[in-house]
Coordinates of C-alpha atoms in Angstrom, one line a residue:
Chain A
X1 CA -0.2 0.0 -0.1
X2 CA 3.1 2.3 0.7
X3 CA 3.9 1.8 -2.6
X4 CA 0.7 3.2 -4.0
X5 CA 0.4 5.9 -1.8
X6 CA 4.0 7.1 -3.0
X7 CA 2.7 6.6 -6.5
X8 CA -0.1 9.3 -6.0
X9 CA 1.8 11.3 -4.0
X10 CA 4.6 11.8 -6.3
X11 CA 1.9 11.9 -9.3
X12 CA 0.2 15.1 -7.3
X13 CA 3.8 16.6 -6.7
X14 CA 5.1 16.3 -10.1
X15 CA 2.8 19.5 -11.1
X16 CA 5.1 21.5 -8.5
X17 CA 8.3 19.5 -8.9
X18 CA 9.2 19.6 -12.3
X19 CA 8.4 23.4 -12.6
X20 CA 10.5 23.8 -9.9
X21 CA 13.6 21.5 -10.7
X22 CA 13.5 23.6 -14.0
X23 CA 13.1 27.2 -12.3
X24 CA 16.3 27.2 -10.2
X25 CA 18.8 25.9 -12.6
X26 CA 17.0 28.8 -15.1
X27 CA 17.5 31.9 -12.6
X28 CA 20.9 30.1 -11.8
X29 CA 22.2 30.4 -15.5
X30 CA 20.6 33.5 -15.8
X31 CA 22.2 35.1 -12.8
X32 CA 25.2 33.6 -13.6
X33 CA 25.5 34.9 -17.4
X34 CA 24.5 38.2 -15.9
X35 CA 27.5 38.3 -13.2
X36 CA 29.9 37.1 -15.9
X37 CA 28.7 39.8 -18.4
X38 CA 28.8 42.7 -15.9
X39 CA 32.2 41.5 -14.7
X40 CA 33.6 42.0 -18.5
X41 CA 32.0 45.3 -18.9
X42 CA 33.2 48.7 -18.7
X43 CA 30.0 51.0 -19.2
X44 CA 29.3 51.8 -15.5
X45 CA 25.6 53.0 -16.5
X46 CA 24.9 49.5 -18.2
X47 CA 26.7 47.7 -15.5
X48 CA 25.0 49.3 -12.5
X49 CA 21.5 48.2 -14.3
X50 CA 23.0 44.6 -14.9
X51 CA 24.5 44.3 -11.3
X52 CA 20.5 45.2 -10.4
X53 CA 18.9 42.5 -12.4
X54 CA 21.6 40.2 -11.0
X55 CA 20.3 41.2 -7.6
X56 CA 16.9 40.6 -8.1
X57 CA 17.6 37.3 -10.1
X58 CA 19.8 35.8 -7.0
X59 CA 16.7 37.0 -4.7
X60 CA 14.3 35.0 -7.0
X61 CA 16.8 32.3 -6.9
X62 CA 17.0 32.0 -3.3
X63 CA 13.4 32.1 -3.0
X64 CA 12.9 29.2 -5.3
X65 CA 15.0 27.2 -3.1
X66 CA 13.4 28.1 0.1
X67 CA 9.6 27.4 -2.0
X68 CA 9.8 23.7 -2.2
X69 CA 9.9 23.3 1.7
X70 CA 7.0 25.3 2.0
X71 CA 5.3 23.7 -0.9
X72 CA 5.8 20.2 0.7
X73 CA 4.2 21.5 3.9
X74 CA 1.2 23.0 2.2
X75 CA 1.0 19.7 0.4
X76 CA 0.9 17.7 3.6
X77 CA -2.1 19.9 4.9
X78 CA -3.9 20.0 2.2
X79 CA -3.6 16.2 1.9
X80 CA -4.9 15.3 5.1
X81 CA -6.7 18.1 6.6
X82 CA -8.3 20.1 4.0
X83 CA -11.0 18.7 1.5
X84 CA -8.7 16.1 0.0
X85 CA -8.6 14.6 3.8
X86 CA -11.9 13.2 3.3
X87 CA -10.7 10.8 0.6
X88 CA -7.1 10.2 1.8
X89 CA -8.2 9.5 5.4
X90 CA -10.7 7.2 4.2
X91 CA -8.5 4.8 2.5
X92 CA -8.1 1.1 3.9
X93 CA -4.7 1.9 5.0
X94 CA -2.8 2.4 7.9
X95 CA -2.4 6.1 9.3
X96 CA 1.0 5.7 9.8
X97 CA 1.4 4.6 6.2
X98 CA -0.1 7.6 5.0
X99 CA 1.9 10.0 7.2
X100 CA 5.1 8.0 6.1
X101 CA 4.2 8.1 2.6
X102 CA 4.0 11.9 2.9
X103 CA 7.2 12.0 4.9
X104 CA 9.6 10.0 2.2
X105 CA 7.9 11.7 -0.7
X106 CA 8.9 15.1 1.0
X107 CA 12.4 13.6 2.0
X108 CA 13.0 12.1 -1.6
X109 CA 12.0 15.7 -3.3
X110 CA 14.0 17.8 -1.3
X111 CA 17.0 15.2 -1.9
X112 CA 16.8 15.1 -5.4
X113 CA 16.2 19.1 -5.5
X114 CA 19.7 19.3 -3.2
X115 CA 21.5 18.2 -6.3
X116 CA 20.0 20.4 -8.8
X117 CA 20.5 23.3 -6.2
X118 CA 24.1 22.3 -5.6
X119 CA 24.7 22.6 -9.3
X120 CA 22.6 25.9 -9.8
X121 CA 24.7 27.7 -7.1
X122 CA 28.0 26.8 -8.8
X123 CA 27.4 28.8 -11.7
X124 CA 25.2 31.5 -9.8
X125 CA 27.9 32.2 -7.5
X126 CA 31.3 32.0 -9.3
X127 CA 30.7 32.8 -12.9
X128 CA 31.6 36.4 -11.9
X129 CA 34.8 35.2 -10.6
X130 CA 35.2 33.6 -13.7
X131 CA 34.9 36.6 -15.8
X132 CA 37.2 38.2 -13.7
X133 CA 39.8 35.7 -14.3
X134 CA 39.4 35.8 -18.0
X135 CA 37.5 32.5 -18.2
X136 CA 34.5 31.4 -19.8
X137 CA 31.3 31.3 -17.6
X138 CA 31.3 27.3 -16.9
X139 CA 35.0 28.0 -15.4
X140 CA 32.6 28.7 -12.5
X141 CA 32.1 25.0 -11.5
X142 CA 36.1 24.5 -11.1
X143 CA 36.2 27.4 -9.0
X144 CA 32.9 26.4 -6.8
X145 CA 34.2 22.3 -6.7
X146 CA 38.0 23.9 -5.4
X147 CA 36.0 25.9 -2.7
X148 CA 33.9 22.7 -1.5
X149 CA 37.4 20.9 -1.9
X150 CA 39.2 23.2 0.5
X151 CA 36.2 22.7 3.1
X152 CA 36.4 19.2 3.0
X153 CA 40.3 19.3 3.7
X154 CA 40.2 21.9 6.3
X155 CA 39.5 19.6 9.3
X156 CA 41.4 16.5 10.6
X157 CA 38.7 14.2 9.0
X158 CA 39.4 12.2 5.8
X159 CA 37.7 14.5 2.8
X160 CA 35.8 11.7 1.7
X161 CA 34.7 10.6 5.1
X162 CA 33.9 14.3 6.0
X163 CA 32.0 14.5 2.7
X164 CA 29.8 11.2 3.4
X165 CA 28.9 11.8 7.2
X166 CA 28.2 15.6 6.1
X167 CA 25.7 14.4 3.6
X168 CA 24.1 12.1 6.1
X169 CA 23.8 14.7 8.6
X170 CA 22.1 17.1 6.3
X171 CA 19.6 14.4 5.0
X172 CA 19.0 13.7 8.5
X173 CA 18.5 17.2 9.4
X174 CA 16.0 17.4 6.6
X175 CA 14.2 14.4 7.8
X176 CA 13.9 16.1 11.2
X177 CA 12.9 19.1 9.9
X178 CA 9.9 17.6 7.9
X179 CA 8.9 15.9 10.7
X180 CA 8.6 18.5 13.1
X181 CA 6.8 20.5 10.5
X182 CA 4.4 17.6 9.9
X183 CA 3.6 17.1 13.5
X184 CA 3.0 20.8 14.0
X185 CA 0.1 21.0 10.9
X186 CA -1.4 17.7 12.7
X187 CA -1.4 19.5 16.3
X188 CA -2.8 22.8 14.4
X189 CA -5.7 20.2 13.0
X190 CA -6.5 18.5 16.4
X191 CA -6.6 21.6 18.3
X192 CA -8.3 24.1 15.9
X193 CA -11.2 23.6 14.3
X194 CA -12.3 24.9 10.4
X195 CA -10.0 27.5 9.0
X196 CA -8.2 28.3 12.5
X197 CA -6.6 24.7 11.3
X198 CA -4.3 26.8 8.9
X199 CA -3.1 29.1 11.1
X200 CA -3.0 26.7 14.0
X201 CA -0.6 24.5 11.8
X202 CA 1.9 27.4 11.0
X203 CA 1.9 28.2 14.7
X204 CA 2.3 24.6 16.0
X205 CA 5.0 24.3 12.9
X206 CA 7.2 27.2 14.6
X207 CA 6.2 25.9 18.1
X208 CA 7.7 22.5 17.6
X209 CA 10.6 23.2 15.3
X210 CA 11.6 26.0 17.7
X211 CA 11.3 23.5 20.8
X212 CA 13.2 20.6 19.1
X213 CA 15.7 22.6 17.8
X214 CA 16.6 24.4 21.2
X215 CA 16.8 21.0 23.1
X216 CA 19.0 19.6 20.3
X217 CA 20.9 22.5 20.6
X218 CA 21.1 22.6 24.5
X219 CA 22.3 18.8 24.4
X220 CA 25.0 19.6 21.5
X221 CA 25.7 22.8 23.6
X222 CA 26.4 20.8 26.6
X223 CA 28.3 18.1 25.1
X224 CA 30.9 20.8 23.6
X225 CA 31.2 22.1 27.1
X226 CA 32.1 18.9 28.5
X227 CA 34.7 18.4 25.8
X228 CA 36.2 22.0 26.3
X229 CA 36.0 21.3 30.2
X230 CA 37.9 17.8 29.8
X231 CA 40.5 18.4 26.9
X232 CA 40.5 22.3 26.2
X233 CA 40.0 24.0 22.5
X234 CA 42.8 21.2 21.3
X235 CA 40.5 18.4 21.6
X236 CA 38.5 19.5 18.7
X237 CA 41.7 18.9 16.7
X238 CA 41.2 15.4 17.2
X239 CA 39.2 13.5 14.3
X240 CA 37.6 11.2 17.0
X241 CA 35.9 14.0 18.7
X242 CA 34.6 15.6 15.2
X243 CA 33.3 11.9 14.2
X244 CA 31.6 11.8 17.5
X245 CA 30.2 14.9 17.1
X246 CA 29.0 14.3 13.3
X247 CA 27.5 10.9 14.0
X248 CA 26.2 11.8 17.3
X249 CA 24.4 14.6 15.4
X250 CA 23.0 12.3 13.1
X251 CA 22.0 9.7 15.2
X252 CA 20.3 12.2 17.9
X253 CA 18.5 14.1 14.7
X254 CA 17.4 10.6 13.4
X255 CA 16.0 9.5 16.9
X256 CA 14.0 12.6 17.3
X257 CA 13.0 12.6 14.0
X258 CA 11.3 8.8 14.4
X259 CA 9.9 10.2 18.1
X260 CA 8.2 13.0 16.5
X261 CA 6.6 10.9 13.7
X262 CA 5.3 8.5 15.9
X263 CA 3.8 11.0 18.4
X264 CA 2.1 12.4 15.0
X265 CA 1.0 9.2 14.1
X266 CA -0.6 8.9 17.4
X267 CA -2.3 12.0 17.5
X268 CA -3.8 11.4 13.8
X269 CA -4.8 8.0 15.1
X270 CA -6.6 8.9 18.3
X271 CA -7.2 12.6 18.3
X272 CA -8.2 13.6 14.1
X273 CA -10.8 16.2 13.8
X274 CA -11.7 17.0 10.3
X275 CA -14.1 19.4 11.2
Chain B
X1 CA -32.3 -11.2 4.8
X2 CA -29.8 -10.6 7.7
X3 CA -30.9 -8.5 10.8
X4 CA -27.4 -8.5 12.4
X5 CA -26.4 -4.6 13.1
X6 CA -24.2 -3.3 10.4
X7 CA -23.6 -0.1 12.5
X8 CA -24.2 0.4 16.1
X9 CA -23.3 3.7 18.0
X10 CA -23.7 4.2 21.6
X11 CA -23.9 7.4 23.7
X12 CA -22.2 9.7 21.2
X13 CA -21.3 13.2 22.4
X14 CA -19.6 15.4 20.6
X15 CA -18.7 19.2 21.4
X16 CA -17.0 21.5 19.3
X17 CA -15.8 24.1 21.6
X18 CA -19.1 24.8 23.9
X19 CA -21.5 23.8 21.0
X20 CA -22.8 20.4 21.6
X21 CA -23.1 19.0 18.2
X22 CA -24.2 15.4 19.3
X23 CA -25.9 14.5 22.8
X24 CA -25.8 11.0 23.9
X25 CA -26.9 9.9 20.7
X26 CA -27.5 6.1 19.9
X27 CA -28.6 4.1 16.9
X28 CA -28.7 0.4 15.7
X29 CA -29.2 -0.1 12.4
X30 CA -29.7 -3.5 10.5
X31 CA -28.2 -4.8 7.4
X32 CA -30.0 -4.6 4.1
X33 CA -31.9 -1.2 4.9
X34 CA -32.0 2.3 3.1
X35 CA -32.1 4.8 6.2
X36 CA -32.7 8.5 5.5
X37 CA -31.1 10.4 8.5
X38 CA -33.6 13.8 8.8
X39 CA -33.1 17.2 10.5
X40 CA -32.7 20.7 10.1
X41 CA -29.5 22.5 9.7
X42 CA -27.1 22.2 12.4
X43 CA -28.7 19.2 14.4
X44 CA -25.7 16.7 13.9
X45 CA -26.5 14.8 10.9
X46 CA -22.7 15.2 9.2
X47 CA -21.1 15.1 12.5
X48 CA -22.7 11.9 12.7
X49 CA -21.8 10.7 9.7
X50 CA -17.9 11.7 10.1
X51 CA -17.7 10.1 13.5
X52 CA -19.1 6.8 12.0
X53 CA -16.7 7.2 9.3
X54 CA -13.7 8.1 11.2
X55 CA -13.2 11.4 10.8
X56 CA -13.8 13.1 13.9
X57 CA -12.9 11.5 17.4
X58 CA -16.5 11.5 19.5
X59 CA -15.8 13.0 23.3
X60 CA -17.8 10.4 24.3
X61 CA -19.5 6.9 23.2
X62 CA -18.6 4.5 21.0
X63 CA -19.0 3.5 16.9
X64 CA -19.2 0.0 15.6
X65 CA -19.0 -1.3 12.3
X66 CA -19.8 -4.9 11.8
X67 CA -18.1 -5.3 15.1
X68 CA -15.4 -3.2 14.6
X69 CA -14.3 0.4 15.9
X70 CA -13.9 3.2 13.0
X71 CA -10.4 1.9 12.0
X72 CA -8.6 0.5 8.8
X73 CA -10.7 -2.5 8.8
X74 CA -13.9 -0.6 8.9
X75 CA -12.8 1.7 6.2
X76 CA -12.8 -1.1 3.9
X77 CA -16.6 -1.7 4.3
X78 CA -18.0 1.6 4.6
X79 CA -18.2 4.1 1.6
X80 CA -18.5 7.8 2.7
X81 CA -19.7 10.3 0.3
X82 CA -18.9 13.9 2.1
X83 CA -21.1 17.1 1.7
X84 CA -17.8 18.5 -0.2
X85 CA -15.5 17.6 -3.2
X86 CA -12.8 15.4 -2.2
X87 CA -11.1 13.9 -5.0
X88 CA -8.6 16.4 -5.7
X89 CA -8.9 18.6 -8.8
X90 CA -5.9 17.7 -10.8
X91 CA -7.3 13.9 -11.3
X92 CA -9.0 13.2 -14.2
X93 CA -12.3 11.1 -13.8
X94 CA -10.0 8.3 -15.6
X95 CA -7.1 8.8 -12.7
X96 CA -10.0 8.9 -9.9
X97 CA -11.2 5.7 -11.1
X98 CA -7.9 4.4 -11.0
X99 CA -7.2 5.7 -7.5
X100 CA -10.5 3.9 -6.3
X101 CA -9.4 0.7 -7.7
X102 CA -5.8 0.7 -6.4
X103 CA -7.1 1.3 -2.8
X104 CA -10.5 -0.2 -2.7
X105 CA -10.7 -4.1 -3.1
X106 CA -14.5 -4.0 -3.7
X107 CA -14.4 -1.4 -6.2
X108 CA -16.2 -2.1 -9.5
X109 CA -14.6 -0.3 -12.3
X110 CA -16.4 -1.1 -15.2
X111 CA -19.6 0.1 -13.2
X112 CA -17.8 3.0 -12.3
X113 CA -16.7 3.6 -16.1
X114 CA -20.8 2.8 -17.2
X115 CA -22.3 5.2 -14.7
X116 CA -19.7 8.3 -15.6
X117 CA -20.4 7.3 -19.2
X118 CA -24.3 7.5 -18.3
X119 CA -23.9 11.2 -16.6
X120 CA -22.0 12.2 -19.4
X121 CA -18.6 12.8 -17.7
X122 CA -15.4 13.4 -19.9
X123 CA -13.2 11.0 -18.6
X124 CA -9.9 12.9 -19.5
X125 CA -10.6 16.3 -18.4
X126 CA -9.1 16.9 -14.6
X127 CA -11.6 17.6 -12.1
X128 CA -11.0 20.9 -11.7
X129 CA -12.1 22.0 -15.0
X130 CA -15.5 20.3 -14.5
X131 CA -18.5 22.2 -13.2
X132 CA -19.2 21.6 -9.5
X133 CA -22.4 19.7 -10.3
X134 CA -20.2 17.1 -12.7
X135 CA -17.3 16.9 -9.7
X136 CA -20.4 15.9 -7.4
X137 CA -21.5 13.2 -10.1
X138 CA -17.8 12.0 -10.1
X139 CA -17.7 11.1 -6.6
X140 CA -21.0 9.9 -6.0
X141 CA -20.2 7.5 -9.1
X142 CA -17.2 6.4 -7.5
X143 CA -18.5 5.9 -4.1
X144 CA -21.6 4.0 -5.2
X145 CA -19.3 2.1 -7.4
X146 CA -18.2 0.1 -4.2
X147 CA -19.6 -3.0 -2.9
X148 CA -19.5 -1.7 0.4
X149 CA -21.3 -3.0 3.7
X150 CA -22.3 0.4 4.8
X151 CA -22.9 3.5 2.6
X152 CA -22.9 6.9 4.4
X153 CA -24.3 9.8 2.0
X154 CA -24.1 13.0 3.2
X155 CA -26.3 15.2 1.1
X156 CA -26.3 13.3 -2.2
X157 CA -28.7 15.0 -4.2
X158 CA -28.8 18.5 -3.4
X159 CA -26.2 19.6 -5.6
X160 CA -27.3 18.0 -9.0
X161 CA -30.0 18.7 -11.4
X162 CA -33.4 16.9 -11.1
X163 CA -32.5 14.4 -14.1
X164 CA -29.5 13.5 -12.6
X165 CA -31.3 13.3 -8.9
X166 CA -33.4 10.7 -10.5
X167 CA -30.5 8.3 -11.8
X168 CA -28.9 9.1 -8.6
X169 CA -31.8 7.8 -6.7
X170 CA -31.8 4.7 -8.9
X171 CA -28.5 3.9 -8.7
X172 CA -28.9 3.9 -4.9
X173 CA -31.4 1.4 -5.4
X174 CA -29.9 -0.7 -7.6
X175 CA -26.7 -1.0 -5.2
X176 CA -28.7 -1.9 -2.0
X177 CA -28.4 -5.1 -1.4
X178 CA -29.5 -7.4 1.6
X179 CA -25.8 -7.1 2.7
X180 CA -25.6 -3.5 2.7
X181 CA -27.0 -0.6 4.4
X182 CA -27.4 3.1 3.0
X183 CA -27.7 5.9 5.8
X184 CA -28.4 9.0 3.6
X185 CA -28.5 12.6 5.1
X186 CA -30.8 14.9 3.0
X187 CA -33.1 17.9 3.1
X188 CA -35.0 16.6 -0.2
X189 CA -37.0 14.4 1.7
X190 CA -39.9 14.0 -1.0
X191 CA -37.0 13.0 -3.7
X192 CA -35.9 10.2 -1.0
X193 CA -39.4 9.3 0.6
X194 CA -40.2 6.1 -2.2
X195 CA -36.6 4.8 -1.5
X196 CA -36.1 4.7 2.1
X197 CA -37.0 2.0 4.5
X198 CA -36.6 3.6 7.4
X199 CA -35.6 6.9 8.5
X200 CA -34.2 8.8 11.7
X201 CA -35.3 11.9 12.9
X202 CA -32.3 13.8 14.6
X203 CA -32.7 17.3 16.7
X204 CA -30.0 19.2 18.6
X205 CA -27.6 16.1 18.6
X206 CA -30.6 13.9 20.2
X207 CA -32.4 10.8 18.5
X208 CA -35.8 12.2 18.4
X209 CA -37.1 9.0 16.4
X210 CA -36.0 6.0 14.6
X211 CA -39.1 4.2 12.6
X212 CA -40.0 2.0 9.8
X213 CA -41.1 4.4 6.8
X214 CA -43.9 2.2 5.8
X215 CA -45.1 1.5 9.3
X216 CA -45.1 5.4 10.1
X217 CA -46.9 6.1 6.9
X218 CA -50.0 3.6 7.6
X219 CA -49.9 4.6 11.3
X220 CA -49.8 8.0 11.0
X221 CA -51.5 8.4 7.5
X222 CA -49.0 11.0 6.7
X223 CA -45.9 11.0 4.5
X224 CA -42.6 10.9 6.2
X225 CA -42.2 14.6 4.7
X226 CA -44.9 15.9 6.4
X227 CA -44.4 14.3 9.6
X228 CA -40.8 15.8 9.0
X229 CA -42.5 19.1 8.6
X230 CA -44.7 18.7 11.6
X231 CA -41.9 17.7 14.2
X232 CA -39.6 20.4 12.9
X233 CA -42.0 23.1 12.5
X234 CA -40.6 26.8 13.1

């Protein structure tokens, strides 16, 4: 059943995902080209105009990246707690399958989008530097990857290990974020009735996210304090300490995401109010 | 015809903040009946249907559908037609038919396609681009194409034209079997008068009367419509 639910979730999201997957690289290419042209021109008036357009296109690019998480949370709300809920919540499937399908769908969509965004940022941010160096716009990618490479070699950990663990950390963080948002939407629907569910959902998204992030930060802060107290600042040059930080962060986020999702499922099963 | 209860609700109470929508409501329905759920606006009809369907949690009381509480198992045997359009606007009637066929093992796809053809619904046009009446017809055709044990129909004929109304009532009759019960909430009592076996009057969330339509007509010498007008006169 989960496979079927995923099929229809993706079929529904396809309408938003495909345009967004295209919009971000197009905006990035546009911004990158503008930056490249601006840096090769001498005319101050034209340059000022192009720089203004570049600024707007960069803002649009960043907004396009922020749009997908918002769309996915709205999709979750609409799929379960608006009129469509009168169909989905009546399917002869377990409520946990409904929630897991939406969570998995969000996770996979955003993971795919990260790849698109990663390559988009390469040209948007570094095409200007490529122009200054007298190279073609796509030299931006060489510069971008060398910056990424410098970052990966800046710690005592092996760069490949750091890249893999960093990626897993990012994915665990994303999973936790969506688990928090989805619990917030459910709490809004449980506590509030009618149109109030939308505002309740937004309120609880903020509350849930803030509460979970604060608790996690306090745990990590306390752990850092402990390390500093025992080993001093030099302790952070140790690959082992960094590994513990990274893997501990991943495990903590995954555990909290699972806990939050189980609570979300319980609330949907026991306290549902589709008023 | 089996008389084992298909639905049993006991002491249902539901509050919307301070407003009591259902007040200690109890009802038991046998299988094989078409039952009209009748009451004025705000009497608790939709709330009752939503609780039976498992879309609302009551503050007190219990629901049993073929011996099970509302849940995954009961959803497989209950076909609910809500008072709003639930099928998403991006789906075409063809995709919506596939959706029902994928999830409901009791869904009769050829029957749904025949009904949609009879109602003149274009299969390849997204529902969002169809008129409200057409979307309601699609939804009704999908729900009535299930071979469910309990049909919960919330105002199924209020938004459609008189010609389609007749077709829908005929469809409800044709779907009705000794194993299935239809609980239909409506204001258009005169339209359903001829098809119902029993009726329930509900006022302020309380059960006012549950009777056999034929026996009540004989006893009172009035139609159910007339009895309703008398009971709920403003």
